[in-house]
Amino acid sequence: MAVVGVLGGSGGVGASSLAAALATAAGHSVLIDCDPAGGGIDVLLGIEAVPGARWSGLRVDGGRLDPAALDNGLPRWGSVSVLAADVAPAPAAVTQVVGAAASVGAVVLDLPRAAGALRDAAVACCSLCVLLAIADVRPLAAARTVRPAGSAVGVVVRRGSVAPVEAARMLGAPLLGVLPGPPRSSMPRSLARIAAGVLDGLAA
């Protein structure tokens, strides 16, 4: 199944919300939080009190991780199984968990902006990395510094002073979609529309 990573070009751009929208659009899927500095995607989704494993409670020791056991042991958000990052997972654990999750359904990774072994391992698992950036000069400059190298990258931009097509050109990746300006606390229909388009493109 497809493995899609979502990366914010700057802080507060709404990358975790886009990751959640992608997971929802995929139906039965696994949403994996790889950003320990993000505060926990379970908190964002309002399921922090739902029982189930987080990264700190997941035992991955190099053996075979049963996909069904993983899926059944995670808290659910609708049709989505959610693995939240209450601690920083080991890079090798990310690789193993993504491999098991891909046997269950589509996998969406909420990627950390900070470069390092954790992000490298997560990006290496992805069929596509979606870079979400605000189409203004400074946020685009920041997004260029976090754009993963050596992987398939597509761009979703929030409207700003730079035209979306030009923003994508500046980031050196194809434009996948355009969202309204500042992110909202709720999940607007525009996010769902972009998420469905990204998944349709992967399936084509």
Tab-separated table of C-alpha atoms in Angstrom:
chain	number	residue	atom	x	y	z
A	1	MET	CA	0.000	0.000	0.000
A	2	ALA	CA	0.994	3.639	-0.439
A	3	VAL	CA	3.145	5.313	2.207
A	4	VAL	CA	2.830	9.110	2.176
A	5	GLY	CA	4.834	11.468	4.348
A	6	VAL	CA	3.745	15.010	5.193
A	7	LEU	CA	6.267	17.679	6.124
A	8	GLY	CA	5.655	21.286	7.157
A	9	GLY	CA	7.871	23.821	5.466
A	10	SER	CA	7.622	26.018	8.556
A	11	GLY	CA	6.066	25.758	11.993
A	12	GLY	CA	2.296	26.051	12.369
A	13	VAL	CA	1.511	25.546	8.688
A	14	GLY	CA	-0.924	22.691	9.369
A	15	ALA	CA	1.092	19.658	8.261
A	16	SER	CA	-0.355	17.388	10.954
A	17	SER	CA	-3.886	18.335	9.923
A	18	LEU	CA	-3.057	17.531	6.300
A	19	ALA	CA	-1.593	14.182	7.388
A	20	ALA	CA	-4.819	13.419	9.261
A	21	ALA	CA	-6.893	14.422	6.233
A	22	LEU	CA	-4.846	12.110	4.006
A	23	ALA	CA	-5.313	9.213	6.425
A	24	THR	CA	-9.066	9.826	6.542
A	25	ALA	CA	-9.322	10.027	2.751
A	26	ALA	CA	-7.500	6.696	2.451
A	27	GLY	CA	-10.138	4.875	4.494
A	28	HIS	CA	-8.695	2.062	6.615
A	29	SER	CA	-5.229	3.453	7.217
A	30	VAL	CA	-2.499	3.939	9.790
A	31	LEU	CA	-1.411	7.453	10.760
A	32	ILE	CA	2.087	7.409	12.270
A	33	ASP	CA	3.393	10.404	14.170
A	34	CYS	CA	7.158	10.705	13.701
A	35	ASP	CA	7.428	14.217	15.134
A	36	PRO	CA	8.075	14.053	18.894
A	37	ALA	CA	8.260	17.862	19.036
A	38	GLY	CA	4.736	18.231	17.677
A	39	GLY	CA	2.891	17.671	20.947
A	40	GLY	CA	1.273	14.381	19.934
A	41	ILE	CA	-1.056	13.907	16.991
A	42	ASP	CA	-3.504	12.160	19.322
A	43	VAL	CA	-3.925	15.488	21.133
A	44	LEU	CA	-4.571	17.267	17.827
A	45	LEU	CA	-7.248	14.703	16.977
A	46	GLY	CA	-8.806	14.770	20.443
A	47	ILE	CA	-8.134	11.097	21.165
A	48	GLU	CA	-5.417	11.477	23.805
A	49	ALA	CA	-7.628	9.661	26.350
A	50	VAL	CA	-8.432	6.751	24.024
A	51	PRO	CA	-6.652	3.559	25.150
A	52	GLY	CA	-3.996	2.080	22.917
A	53	ALA	CA	-0.268	2.051	22.326
A	54	ARG	CA	1.843	5.144	21.748
A	55	TRP	CA	5.488	4.975	20.693
A	56	SER	CA	6.598	4.682	24.330
A	57	GLY	CA	4.497	1.552	24.799
A	58	LEU	CA	5.400	-0.149	21.542
A	59	ARG	CA	7.931	-2.942	21.897
A	60	VAL	CA	9.974	-3.242	18.723
A	61	ASP	CA	13.122	-5.291	19.219
A	62	GLY	CA	14.006	-6.329	15.693
A	63	GLY	CA	11.652	-9.290	15.598
A	64	ARG	CA	8.616	-9.644	13.368
A	65	LEU	CA	5.877	-7.150	14.177
A	66	ASP	CA	2.458	-8.652	13.486
A	67	PRO	CA	0.441	-6.211	11.336
A	68	ALA	CA	-2.931	-7.207	12.813
A	69	ALA	CA	-1.634	-6.891	16.377
A	70	LEU	CA	-0.264	-3.439	15.562
A	71	ASP	CA	-3.536	-2.314	14.015
A	72	ASN	CA	-5.644	-3.678	16.865
A	73	GLY	CA	-3.372	-2.248	19.548
A	74	LEU	CA	-3.513	1.383	18.417
A	75	PRO	CA	-6.140	3.983	19.341
A	76	ARG	CA	-8.581	4.708	16.545
A	77	TRP	CA	-9.835	7.937	15.052
A	78	GLY	CA	-12.743	6.885	12.880
A	79	SER	CA	-11.326	4.421	10.356
A	80	VAL	CA	-7.741	5.470	11.122
A	81	SER	CA	-5.362	3.702	13.514
A	82	VAL	CA	-3.114	6.304	15.151
A	83	LEU	CA	0.406	5.877	16.547
A	84	ALA	CA	1.280	9.062	18.431
A	85	ALA	CA	4.805	10.197	19.253
A	86	ASP	CA	4.979	10.689	23.022
A	87	VAL	CA	8.709	9.923	22.727
A	88	ALA	CA	11.177	10.022	19.832
A	89	PRO	CA	11.071	6.629	18.091
A	90	ALA	CA	14.271	4.907	17.029
A	91	PRO	CA	14.892	5.097	13.264
A	92	ALA	CA	14.989	1.298	12.961
A	93	ALA	CA	11.664	1.074	14.807
A	94	VAL	CA	10.069	3.489	12.333
A	95	THR	CA	11.177	1.314	9.425
A	96	GLN	CA	9.789	-1.827	11.045
A	97	VAL	CA	6.476	-0.278	12.095
A	98	VAL	CA	5.860	1.267	8.671
A	99	GLY	CA	6.548	-2.091	7.036
A	100	ALA	CA	3.980	-3.790	9.250
A	101	ALA	CA	1.439	-0.980	8.887
A	102	ALA	CA	1.658	-1.106	5.084
A	103	SER	CA	0.241	-4.639	5.269
A	104	VAL	CA	-2.861	-3.222	6.968
A	105	GLY	CA	-3.703	-0.349	4.614
A	106	ALA	CA	-2.428	3.009	3.459
A	107	VAL	CA	0.158	4.621	5.749
A	108	VAL	CA	0.558	8.350	6.394
A	109	LEU	CA	3.601	9.681	8.257
A	110	ASP	CA	3.646	13.016	10.051
A	111	LEU	CA	7.315	13.843	9.454
A	112	PRO	CA	9.587	15.917	11.700
A	113	ARG	CA	11.052	19.122	10.270
A	114	ALA	CA	14.346	18.557	12.044
A	115	ALA	CA	16.886	16.754	9.885
A	116	GLY	CA	18.503	13.637	11.280
A	117	ALA	CA	18.415	9.861	11.364
A	118	LEU	CA	14.761	9.736	12.450
A	119	ARG	CA	13.537	11.825	9.528
A	120	ASP	CA	15.857	10.048	7.088
A	121	ALA	CA	14.438	6.652	8.100
A	122	ALA	CA	10.855	7.880	7.826
A	123	VAL	CA	11.387	9.563	4.443
A	124	ALA	CA	13.052	6.411	3.088
A	125	CYS	CA	9.788	4.548	3.713
A	126	CYS	CA	7.681	6.986	1.688
A	127	SER	CA	6.367	6.619	-1.850
A	128	LEU	CA	5.743	10.381	-1.797
A	129	CYS	CA	6.604	13.238	0.557
A	130	VAL	CA	4.123	16.108	0.579
A	131	LEU	CA	5.748	19.420	1.529
A	132	LEU	CA	3.233	21.961	2.858
A	133	ALA	CA	4.385	25.574	2.625
A	134	ILE	CA	2.986	29.092	2.829
A	135	ALA	CA	3.411	30.947	-0.457
A	136	ASP	CA	5.300	33.895	0.986
A	137	VAL	CA	8.998	34.607	0.504
A	138	ARG	CA	10.286	33.809	4.014
A	139	PRO	CA	8.230	30.641	4.560
A	140	LEU	CA	9.260	29.399	1.114
A	141	ALA	CA	12.913	30.009	1.963
A	142	ALA	CA	12.405	27.993	5.153
A	143	ALA	CA	10.639	25.227	3.231
A	144	ARG	CA	13.574	24.925	0.844
A	145	THR	CA	15.855	24.125	3.760
A	146	VAL	CA	13.666	21.232	4.988
A	147	ARG	CA	12.772	19.750	1.599
A	148	PRO	CA	13.912	16.093	1.673
A	149	ALA	CA	16.635	15.259	-0.830
A	150	GLY	CA	16.627	12.102	-2.917
A	151	SER	CA	12.914	11.369	-2.559
A	152	ALA	CA	9.742	12.005	-4.547
A	153	VAL	CA	8.338	15.325	-3.312
A	154	GLY	CA	5.143	17.170	-4.184
A	155	VAL	CA	4.083	20.586	-2.890
A	156	VAL	CA	0.849	21.814	-1.363
A	157	VAL	CA	0.843	25.556	-0.762
A	158	ARG	CA	-1.231	27.887	1.338
A	159	ARG	CA	-2.050	31.052	-0.558
A	160	GLY	CA	0.207	34.027	0.044
A	161	SER	CA	1.963	36.787	-1.863
A	162	VAL	CA	3.671	34.361	-4.283
A	163	ALA	CA	1.633	32.628	-6.992
A	164	PRO	CA	1.201	28.907	-6.211
A	165	VAL	CA	2.876	27.749	-9.430
A	166	GLU	CA	5.854	30.029	-8.772
A	167	ALA	CA	6.033	28.806	-5.152
A	168	ALA	CA	6.233	25.197	-6.348
A	169	ARG	CA	8.923	26.165	-8.858
A	170	MET	CA	10.943	27.788	-6.080
A	171	LEU	CA	10.688	24.555	-4.088
A	172	GLY	CA	11.646	22.430	-7.086
A	173	ALA	CA	8.674	20.079	-6.917
A	174	PRO	CA	5.311	19.656	-8.668
A	175	LEU	CA	2.299	21.499	-7.305
A	176	LEU	CA	-0.239	19.051	-5.836
A	177	GLY	CA	-2.797	21.517	-4.535
A	178	VAL	CA	-3.583	24.924	-3.070
A	179	LEU	CA	-5.129	25.676	0.328
A	180	PRO	CA	-6.512	28.920	1.780
A	181	GLY	CA	-4.215	31.190	3.777
A	182	PRO	CA	-3.799	30.682	7.544
A	183	PRO	CA	-4.528	27.177	8.883
A	184	ARG	CA	-7.680	26.765	10.981
A	185	SER	CA	-8.223	24.723	14.107
A	186	SER	CA	-10.911	22.688	12.335
A	187	MET	CA	-10.399	20.509	9.281
A	188	PRO	CA	-11.922	22.417	6.328
A	189	ARG	CA	-13.261	20.760	3.198
A	190	SER	CA	-10.316	22.117	1.223
A	191	LEU	CA	-8.000	19.784	3.159
A	192	ALA	CA	-10.185	16.786	2.374
A	193	ARG	CA	-10.265	17.762	-1.307
A	194	ILE	CA	-6.479	18.088	-1.529
A	195	ALA	CA	-6.002	14.803	0.339
A	196	ALA	CA	-8.293	12.940	-2.058
A	197	GLY	CA	-6.439	14.408	-5.049
A	198	VAL	CA	-3.034	13.345	-3.707
A	199	LEU	CA	-4.238	9.775	-3.158
A	200	ASP	CA	-5.870	9.648	-6.602
A	201	GLY	CA	-2.565	10.698	-8.129
A	202	LEU	CA	-0.717	7.896	-6.328
A	203	ALA	CA	-3.260	5.350	-7.525
A	204	ALA	CA	-3.050	6.481	-11.165
